[in-house]
Short mmCIF file of C-alpha atoms in Angstrom, two decimals:
data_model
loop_
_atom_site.label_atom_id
_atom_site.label_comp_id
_atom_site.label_asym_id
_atom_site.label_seq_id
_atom_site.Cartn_x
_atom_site.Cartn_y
_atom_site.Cartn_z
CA UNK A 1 -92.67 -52.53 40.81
CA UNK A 2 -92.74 -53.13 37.32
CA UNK A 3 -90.06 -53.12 34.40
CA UNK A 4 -92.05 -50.27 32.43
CA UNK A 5 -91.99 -48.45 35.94
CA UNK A 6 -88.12 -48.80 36.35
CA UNK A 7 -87.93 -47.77 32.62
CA UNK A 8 -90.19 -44.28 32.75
CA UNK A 9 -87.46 -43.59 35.33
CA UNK A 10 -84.43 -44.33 33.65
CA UNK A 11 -85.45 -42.37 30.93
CA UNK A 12 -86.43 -39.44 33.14
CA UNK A 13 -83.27 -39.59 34.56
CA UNK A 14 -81.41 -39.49 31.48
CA UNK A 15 -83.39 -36.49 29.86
CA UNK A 16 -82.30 -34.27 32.91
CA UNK A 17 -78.50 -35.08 32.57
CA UNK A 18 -79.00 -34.69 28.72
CA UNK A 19 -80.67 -31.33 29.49
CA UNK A 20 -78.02 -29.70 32.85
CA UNK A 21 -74.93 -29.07 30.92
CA UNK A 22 -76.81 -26.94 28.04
CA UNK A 23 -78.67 -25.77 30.10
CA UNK A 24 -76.39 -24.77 32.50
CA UNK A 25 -73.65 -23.07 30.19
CA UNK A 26 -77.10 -21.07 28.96
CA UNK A 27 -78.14 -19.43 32.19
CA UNK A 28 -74.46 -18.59 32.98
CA UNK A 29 -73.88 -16.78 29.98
CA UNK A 30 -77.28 -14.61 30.60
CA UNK A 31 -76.32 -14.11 34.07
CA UNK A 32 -72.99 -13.16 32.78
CA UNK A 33 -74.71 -10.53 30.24
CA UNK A 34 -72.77 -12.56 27.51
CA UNK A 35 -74.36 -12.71 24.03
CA UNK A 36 -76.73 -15.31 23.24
CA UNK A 37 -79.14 -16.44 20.47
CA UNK A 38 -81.93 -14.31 22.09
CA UNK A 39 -80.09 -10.96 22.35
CA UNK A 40 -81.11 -9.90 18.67
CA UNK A 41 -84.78 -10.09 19.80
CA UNK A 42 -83.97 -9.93 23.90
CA UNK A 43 -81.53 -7.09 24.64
CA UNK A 44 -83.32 -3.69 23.35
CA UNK A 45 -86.27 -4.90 25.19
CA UNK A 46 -83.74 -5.77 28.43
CA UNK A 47 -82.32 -1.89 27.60
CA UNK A 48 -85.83 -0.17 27.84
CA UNK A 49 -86.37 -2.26 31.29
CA UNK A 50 -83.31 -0.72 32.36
CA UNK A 51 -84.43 2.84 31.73
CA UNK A 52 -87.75 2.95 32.65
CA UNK A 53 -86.84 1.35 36.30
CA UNK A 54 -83.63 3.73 36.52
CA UNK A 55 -81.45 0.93 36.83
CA UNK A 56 -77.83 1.08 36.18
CA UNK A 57 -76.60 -2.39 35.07
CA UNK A 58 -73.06 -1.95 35.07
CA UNK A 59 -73.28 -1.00 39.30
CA UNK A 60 -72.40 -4.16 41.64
CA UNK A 61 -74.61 -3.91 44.53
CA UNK A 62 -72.94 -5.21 48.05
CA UNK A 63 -75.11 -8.23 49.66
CA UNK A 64 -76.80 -5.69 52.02
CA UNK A 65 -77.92 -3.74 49.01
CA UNK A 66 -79.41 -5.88 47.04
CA UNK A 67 -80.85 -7.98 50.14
CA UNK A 68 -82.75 -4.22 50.89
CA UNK A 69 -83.68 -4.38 47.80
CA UNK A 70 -85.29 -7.32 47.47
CA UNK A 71 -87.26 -6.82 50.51
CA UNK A 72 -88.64 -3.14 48.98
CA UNK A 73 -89.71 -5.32 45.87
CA UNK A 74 -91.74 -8.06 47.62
CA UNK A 75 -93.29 -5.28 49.89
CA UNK A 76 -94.23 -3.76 46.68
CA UNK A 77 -95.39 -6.83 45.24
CA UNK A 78 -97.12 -7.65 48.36
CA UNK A 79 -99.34 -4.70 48.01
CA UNK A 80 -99.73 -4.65 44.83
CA UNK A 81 -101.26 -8.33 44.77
CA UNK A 82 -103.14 -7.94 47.75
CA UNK A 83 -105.00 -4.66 46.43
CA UNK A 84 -105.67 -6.86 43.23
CA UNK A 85 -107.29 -9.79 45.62
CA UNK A 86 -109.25 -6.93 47.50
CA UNK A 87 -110.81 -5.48 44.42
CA UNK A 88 -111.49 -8.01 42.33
CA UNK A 89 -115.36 -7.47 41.67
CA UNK A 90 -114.32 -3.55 40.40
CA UNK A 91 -112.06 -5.73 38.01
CA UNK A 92 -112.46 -6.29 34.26
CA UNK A 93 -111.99 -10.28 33.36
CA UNK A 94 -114.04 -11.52 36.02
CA UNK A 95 -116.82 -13.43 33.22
CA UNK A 96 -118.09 -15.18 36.31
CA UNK A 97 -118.21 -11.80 38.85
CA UNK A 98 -115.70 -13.16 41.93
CA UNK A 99 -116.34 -11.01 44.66
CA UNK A 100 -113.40 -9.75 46.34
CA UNK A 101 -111.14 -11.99 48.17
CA UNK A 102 -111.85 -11.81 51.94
CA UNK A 103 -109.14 -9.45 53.53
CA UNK A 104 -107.72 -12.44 55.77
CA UNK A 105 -107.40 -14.87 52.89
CA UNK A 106 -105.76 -12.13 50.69
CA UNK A 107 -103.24 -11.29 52.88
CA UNK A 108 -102.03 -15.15 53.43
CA UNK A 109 -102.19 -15.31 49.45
CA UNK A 110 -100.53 -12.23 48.60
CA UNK A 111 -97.55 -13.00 51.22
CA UNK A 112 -97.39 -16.84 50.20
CA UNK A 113 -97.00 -15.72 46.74
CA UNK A 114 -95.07 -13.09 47.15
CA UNK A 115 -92.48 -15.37 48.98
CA UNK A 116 -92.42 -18.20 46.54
CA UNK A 117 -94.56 -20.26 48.80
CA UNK A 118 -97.58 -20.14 46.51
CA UNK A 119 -99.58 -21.62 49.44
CA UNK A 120 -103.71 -22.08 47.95
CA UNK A 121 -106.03 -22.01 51.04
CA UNK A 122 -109.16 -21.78 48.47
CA UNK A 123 -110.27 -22.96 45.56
CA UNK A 124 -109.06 -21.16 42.72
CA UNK A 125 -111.82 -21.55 40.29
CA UNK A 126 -114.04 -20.22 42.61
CA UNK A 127 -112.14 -17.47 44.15
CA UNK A 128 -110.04 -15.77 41.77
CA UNK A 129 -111.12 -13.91 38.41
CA UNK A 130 -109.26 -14.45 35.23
CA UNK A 131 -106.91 -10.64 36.01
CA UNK A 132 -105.81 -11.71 39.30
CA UNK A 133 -105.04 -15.17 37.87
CA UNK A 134 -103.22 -13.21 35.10
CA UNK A 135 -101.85 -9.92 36.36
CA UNK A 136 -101.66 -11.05 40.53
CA UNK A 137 -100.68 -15.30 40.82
CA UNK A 138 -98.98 -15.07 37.36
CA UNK A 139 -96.79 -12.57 37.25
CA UNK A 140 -95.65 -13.58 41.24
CA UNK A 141 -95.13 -17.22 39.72
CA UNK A 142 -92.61 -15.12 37.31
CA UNK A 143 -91.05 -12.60 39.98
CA UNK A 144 -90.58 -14.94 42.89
CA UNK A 145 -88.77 -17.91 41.15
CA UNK A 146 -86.38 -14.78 39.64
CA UNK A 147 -85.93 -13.73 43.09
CA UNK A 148 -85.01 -17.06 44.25
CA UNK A 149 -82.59 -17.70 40.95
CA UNK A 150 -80.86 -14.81 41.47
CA UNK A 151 -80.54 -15.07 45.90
CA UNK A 152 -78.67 -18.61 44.23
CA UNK A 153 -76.55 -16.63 41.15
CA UNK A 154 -75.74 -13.86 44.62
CA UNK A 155 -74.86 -17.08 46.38
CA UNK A 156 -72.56 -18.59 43.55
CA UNK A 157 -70.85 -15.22 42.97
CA UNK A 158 -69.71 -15.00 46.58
CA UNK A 159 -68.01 -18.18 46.12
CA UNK A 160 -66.25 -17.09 43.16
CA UNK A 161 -65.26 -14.55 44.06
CA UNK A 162 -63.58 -14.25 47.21
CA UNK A 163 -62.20 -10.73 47.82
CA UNK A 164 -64.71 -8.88 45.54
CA UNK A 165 -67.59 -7.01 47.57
CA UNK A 166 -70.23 -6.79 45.08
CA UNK A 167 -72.57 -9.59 44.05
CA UNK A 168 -74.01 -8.74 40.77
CA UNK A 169 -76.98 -6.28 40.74
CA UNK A 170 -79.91 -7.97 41.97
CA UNK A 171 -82.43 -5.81 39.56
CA UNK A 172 -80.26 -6.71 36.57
CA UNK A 173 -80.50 -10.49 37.39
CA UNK A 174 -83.91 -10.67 37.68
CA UNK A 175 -84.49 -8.81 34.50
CA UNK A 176 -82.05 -11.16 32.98
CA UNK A 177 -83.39 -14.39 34.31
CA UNK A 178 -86.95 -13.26 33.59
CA UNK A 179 -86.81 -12.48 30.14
CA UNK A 180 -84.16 -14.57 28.96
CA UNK A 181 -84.75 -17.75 31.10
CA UNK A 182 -88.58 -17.96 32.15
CA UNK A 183 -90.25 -16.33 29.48
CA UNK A 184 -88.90 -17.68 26.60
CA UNK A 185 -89.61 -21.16 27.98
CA UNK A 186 -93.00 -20.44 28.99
CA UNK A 187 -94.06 -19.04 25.85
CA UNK A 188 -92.83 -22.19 24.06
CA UNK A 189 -94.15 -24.76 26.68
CA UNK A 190 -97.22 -22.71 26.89
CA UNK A 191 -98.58 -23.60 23.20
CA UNK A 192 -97.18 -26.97 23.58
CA UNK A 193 -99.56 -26.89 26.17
CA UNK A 194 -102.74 -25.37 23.99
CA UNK A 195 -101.71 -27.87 21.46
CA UNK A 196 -102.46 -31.17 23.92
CA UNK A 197 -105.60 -29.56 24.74
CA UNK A 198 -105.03 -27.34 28.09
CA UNK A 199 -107.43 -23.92 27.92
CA UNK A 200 -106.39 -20.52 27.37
CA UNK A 201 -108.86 -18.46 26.50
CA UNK A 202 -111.05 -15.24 28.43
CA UNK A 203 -114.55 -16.89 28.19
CA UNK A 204 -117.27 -17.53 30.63
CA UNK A 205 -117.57 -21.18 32.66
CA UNK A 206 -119.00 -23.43 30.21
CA UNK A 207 -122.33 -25.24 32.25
CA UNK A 208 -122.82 -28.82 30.96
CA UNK A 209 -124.93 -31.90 31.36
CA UNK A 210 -123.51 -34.97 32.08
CA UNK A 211 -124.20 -38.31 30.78
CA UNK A 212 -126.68 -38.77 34.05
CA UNK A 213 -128.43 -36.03 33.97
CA UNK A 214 -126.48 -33.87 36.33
CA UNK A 215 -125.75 -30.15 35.73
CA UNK A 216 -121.90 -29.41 35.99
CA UNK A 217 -120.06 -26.20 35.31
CA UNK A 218 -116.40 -26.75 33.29
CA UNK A 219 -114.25 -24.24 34.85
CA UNK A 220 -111.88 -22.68 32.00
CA UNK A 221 -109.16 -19.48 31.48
CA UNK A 222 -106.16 -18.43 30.35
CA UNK A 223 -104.80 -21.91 32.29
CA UNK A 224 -101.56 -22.58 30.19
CA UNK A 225 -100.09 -19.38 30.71
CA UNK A 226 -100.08 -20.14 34.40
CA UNK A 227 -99.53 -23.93 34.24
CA UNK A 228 -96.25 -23.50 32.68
CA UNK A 229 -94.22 -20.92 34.76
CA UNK A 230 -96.28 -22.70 37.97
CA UNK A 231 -93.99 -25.80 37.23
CA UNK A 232 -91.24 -24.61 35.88
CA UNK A 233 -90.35 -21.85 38.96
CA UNK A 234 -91.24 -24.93 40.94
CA UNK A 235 -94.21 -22.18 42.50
CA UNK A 236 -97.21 -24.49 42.83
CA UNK A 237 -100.46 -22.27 42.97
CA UNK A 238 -102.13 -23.36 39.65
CA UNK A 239 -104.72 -22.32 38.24
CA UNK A 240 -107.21 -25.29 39.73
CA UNK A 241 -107.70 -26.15 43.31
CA UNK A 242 -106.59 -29.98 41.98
CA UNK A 243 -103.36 -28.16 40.26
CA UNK A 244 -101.64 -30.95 37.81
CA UNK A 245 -104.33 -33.68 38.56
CA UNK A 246 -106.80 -31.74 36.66
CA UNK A 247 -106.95 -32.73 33.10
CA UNK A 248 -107.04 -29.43 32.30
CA UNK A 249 -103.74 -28.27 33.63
CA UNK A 250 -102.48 -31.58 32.53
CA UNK A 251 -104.27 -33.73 29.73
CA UNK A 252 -101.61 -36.26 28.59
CA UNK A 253 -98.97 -38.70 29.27
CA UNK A 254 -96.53 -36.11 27.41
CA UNK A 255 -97.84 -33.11 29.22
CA UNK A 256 -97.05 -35.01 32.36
CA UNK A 257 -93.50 -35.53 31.24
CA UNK A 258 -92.66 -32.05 30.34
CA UNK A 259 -94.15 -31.05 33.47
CA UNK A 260 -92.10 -33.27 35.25
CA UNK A 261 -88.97 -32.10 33.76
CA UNK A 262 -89.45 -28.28 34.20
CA UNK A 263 -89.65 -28.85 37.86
CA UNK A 264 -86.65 -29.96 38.17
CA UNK A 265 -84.55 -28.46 35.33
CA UNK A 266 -83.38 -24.99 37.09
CA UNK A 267 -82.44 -26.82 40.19
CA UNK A 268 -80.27 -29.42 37.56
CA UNK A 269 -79.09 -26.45 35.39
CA UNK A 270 -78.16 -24.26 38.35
CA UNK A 271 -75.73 -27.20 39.49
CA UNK A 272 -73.91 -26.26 36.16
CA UNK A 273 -73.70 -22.84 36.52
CA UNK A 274 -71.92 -22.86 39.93
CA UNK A 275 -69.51 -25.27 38.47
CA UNK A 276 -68.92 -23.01 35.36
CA UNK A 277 -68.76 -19.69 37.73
CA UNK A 278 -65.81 -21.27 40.11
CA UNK A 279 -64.19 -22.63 36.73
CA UNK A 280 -64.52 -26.35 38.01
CA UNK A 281 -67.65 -28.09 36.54
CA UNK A 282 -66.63 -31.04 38.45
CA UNK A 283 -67.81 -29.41 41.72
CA UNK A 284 -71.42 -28.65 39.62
CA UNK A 285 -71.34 -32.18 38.60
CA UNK A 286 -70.52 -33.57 42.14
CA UNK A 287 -73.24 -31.36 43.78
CA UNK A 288 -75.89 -32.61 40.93
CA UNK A 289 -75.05 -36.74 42.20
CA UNK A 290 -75.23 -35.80 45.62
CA UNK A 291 -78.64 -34.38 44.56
CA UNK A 292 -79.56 -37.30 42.23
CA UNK A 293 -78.48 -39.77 44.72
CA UNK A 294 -81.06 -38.26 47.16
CA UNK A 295 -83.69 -37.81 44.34
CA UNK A 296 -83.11 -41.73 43.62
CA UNK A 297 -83.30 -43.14 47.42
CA UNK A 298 -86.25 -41.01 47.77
CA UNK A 299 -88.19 -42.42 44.43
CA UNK A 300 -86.82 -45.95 45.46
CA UNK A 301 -88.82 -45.73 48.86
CA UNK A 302 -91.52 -44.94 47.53
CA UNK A 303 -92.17 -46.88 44.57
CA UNK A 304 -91.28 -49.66 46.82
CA UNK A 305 -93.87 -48.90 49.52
CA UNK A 306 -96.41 -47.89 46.97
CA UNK A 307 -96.19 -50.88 44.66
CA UNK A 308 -96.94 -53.37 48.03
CA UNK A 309 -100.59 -51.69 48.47
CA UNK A 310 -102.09 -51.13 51.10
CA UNK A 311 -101.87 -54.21 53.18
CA UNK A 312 -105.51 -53.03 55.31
CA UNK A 313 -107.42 -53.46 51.89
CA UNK A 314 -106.38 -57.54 52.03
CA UNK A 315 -108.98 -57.86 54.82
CA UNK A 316 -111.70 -56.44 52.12
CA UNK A 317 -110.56 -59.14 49.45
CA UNK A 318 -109.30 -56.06 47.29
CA UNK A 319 -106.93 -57.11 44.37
CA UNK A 320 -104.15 -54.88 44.10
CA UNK A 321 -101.89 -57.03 41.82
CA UNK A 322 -100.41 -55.23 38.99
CA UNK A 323 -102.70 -56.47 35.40
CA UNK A 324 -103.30 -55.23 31.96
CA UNK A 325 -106.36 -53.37 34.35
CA UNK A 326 -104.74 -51.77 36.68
CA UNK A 327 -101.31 -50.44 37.79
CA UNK A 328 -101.15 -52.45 41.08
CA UNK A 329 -100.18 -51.30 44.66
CA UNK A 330 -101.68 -48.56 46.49
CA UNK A 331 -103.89 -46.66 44.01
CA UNK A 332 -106.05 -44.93 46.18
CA UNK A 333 -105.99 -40.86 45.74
CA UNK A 334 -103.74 -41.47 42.39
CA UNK A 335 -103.34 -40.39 39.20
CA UNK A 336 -105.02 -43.03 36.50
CA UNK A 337 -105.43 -41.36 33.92
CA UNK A 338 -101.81 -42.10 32.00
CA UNK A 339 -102.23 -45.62 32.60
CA UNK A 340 -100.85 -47.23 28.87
CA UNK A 341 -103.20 -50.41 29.48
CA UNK A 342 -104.67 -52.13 26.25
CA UNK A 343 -107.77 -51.58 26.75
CA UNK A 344 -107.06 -47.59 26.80
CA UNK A 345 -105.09 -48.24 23.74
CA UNK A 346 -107.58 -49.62 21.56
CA UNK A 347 -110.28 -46.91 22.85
CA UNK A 348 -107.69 -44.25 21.98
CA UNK A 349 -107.37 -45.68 18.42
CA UNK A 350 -111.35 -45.52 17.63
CA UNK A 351 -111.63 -41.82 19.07
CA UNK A 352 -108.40 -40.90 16.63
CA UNK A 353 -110.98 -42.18 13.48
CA UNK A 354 -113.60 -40.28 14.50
CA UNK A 355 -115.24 -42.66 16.36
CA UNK A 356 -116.59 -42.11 20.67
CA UNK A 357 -114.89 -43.89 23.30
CA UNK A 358 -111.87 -42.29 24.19
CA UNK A 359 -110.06 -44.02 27.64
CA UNK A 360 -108.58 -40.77 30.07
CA UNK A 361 -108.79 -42.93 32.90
#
């Protein structure tokens, strides 16, 4: 345990309190269909949603309503996804021709996705072409976190509102929270994401020989797209089978932060918007320190029972003392490469002239 340890958490911490009230009074004026600096751009597109889909969105739907209708749209998804999986090889942007997911694997894929469970029994780079990625894991990244915002907007609504019997419209607040919530963020975060180097492109795998000789094959896509809304609807399923490990869903230290804080910033912000619906933020802000309070004792534990390393490696004369080398305490299976040691920094400062020798580990 280390003072720059107990100071990348402070400073985490204090980003996501800066960030919940905003936040917060944000999502409850889209929920609320109130005016905000997106409708200019937002709300004829939101309109033409509307009409196309037959959707009324002045009707309140009662909670048995909209729960049947959220089960007709993940049965739709469901299919939908699964057909995708099934005929992938018929499939344009498949560069590296995947062969159709097996019909056992693409059911447990389509449903975990479907469901917000986003559970990856493969290996995505070798299973899934770039229009599945795009049009199937996506797109149920977006859907399912919507679903799952508005189930908690239903939730808050039936708080606030005692003796009314409708909820909201469930087809109006996924709309909403998809195009005024999740996209817009995405889109930003995703070239923030280009910018620090993560792919997004269409082309082929990229074969390459390595400094020994060896023959390797650089997996690439449209990967930011994904990576974004995969952390920020708190979906997992990303676009590599090592998800945020992989330097290419996640290159840098500031990647790593921003990744970090769209995981938790709908859960944070949602805090905000049940205190702003029952006209009380007070109850939003106690709910958000019960939740940081757990969040705290459960980052306490383990920093404290990672920083001891693993006591078994003593017997094997391993050092696991923190140094300018290392981080110190358990470090086996972790992420290295956002180590801020010296000798990364001055290797970081020749590659930035134009010289080789840049430190990612």
């Amino acid at each position: 345990m280390t003072s720059n340890g107990w100071l990348q958490i402070a400073l985490f911490g204090v980003i996501v309190i800066a960030i919940t009230r905003p936040f917060g009074g944000y999502m409850t004026r889209v929920f609320a269909g109130e005016r905000t600096f997106l409708s200019a751009v937002l709300r004829p597109l939101e309109r033409l949603v509307y009409r196309c889909c037959g959707v009324d969105e002045t009707e309140e739907q009662s909670w048995r309503t909209s729960a049947v209708s959220m089960v007709l749209f993940g049965v739709a998804g469901f299919v939908t996804l699964y057909a995708l999986e099934r005929l992938q090889w018929y499939l344009p942007f498949n560069p590296q021709g995947q062969a159709g997911v097996e019909q056992v694997l693409a059911f447990n894929t389509s449903v975990s996705f479907v469901t917000n469970t986003n559970w990856q029994s493969y290996v995505p780079e070798t299973t899934m072409g770039y229009l599945v990625q795009m049009a199937g894991l996506t797109v149920h990244n977006f859907v399912s976190a919507a679903v799952g915002i508005a189930l908690a907007i239903a939730l808050i609504r039936g708080f606030a509102q005692h003796e009314a019997s409708g909820l909201g419209n469930f087809w109006v607040d996924i709309t909403r929270c998809t195009l005024y919530i999740l996209l817009p963020i995405s889109v930003v975060v995703s070239l923030f994401l280009v910018w620090q180097g993560v792919p997004q492109n269409l082309g082929a795998y990229v074969d390459a020989t390595t400094l020994a000789g060896a023959k390797q094959t650089i997996a690439q896509g449209p990967v930011a797209s994904q990576e974004v809304i995969k952390v920020l609807g708190t979906n997992g399923g990303g676009f590599f089978n090592a998800n945020s490990a992989h330097p290419y869903e996640n290159p840098t230290a500031l990647t790593n932060l921003v990744q970090m804080l769209l995981l938790i910033g709908i859960a944070a912000g949602l805090t905000n918007v049940l205190g702003r619906m029952v006209s009380d933020e007070r109850q939003g802000w106690a709910i958000f320190a019960v939740m940081g309070i757990l969040l705290f004792i459960g980052v306490m534990t383990v920093y404290w029972s990672e920083s001891r390393g693993n006591p078994a490696f003593a017997a094997f004369n391993v050092d696991s003392t923190s140094s300018a080398l290392q981080a110190g305490g358990n470090m086996e299976g972790k992420e290295v490469r956002f180590r801020d040691n010296p000798v990364c920094a001055l290797r970081d400062r020749h590659y930035r002239r134009g010289r080789r020798g840049r430190c990612d580990a």
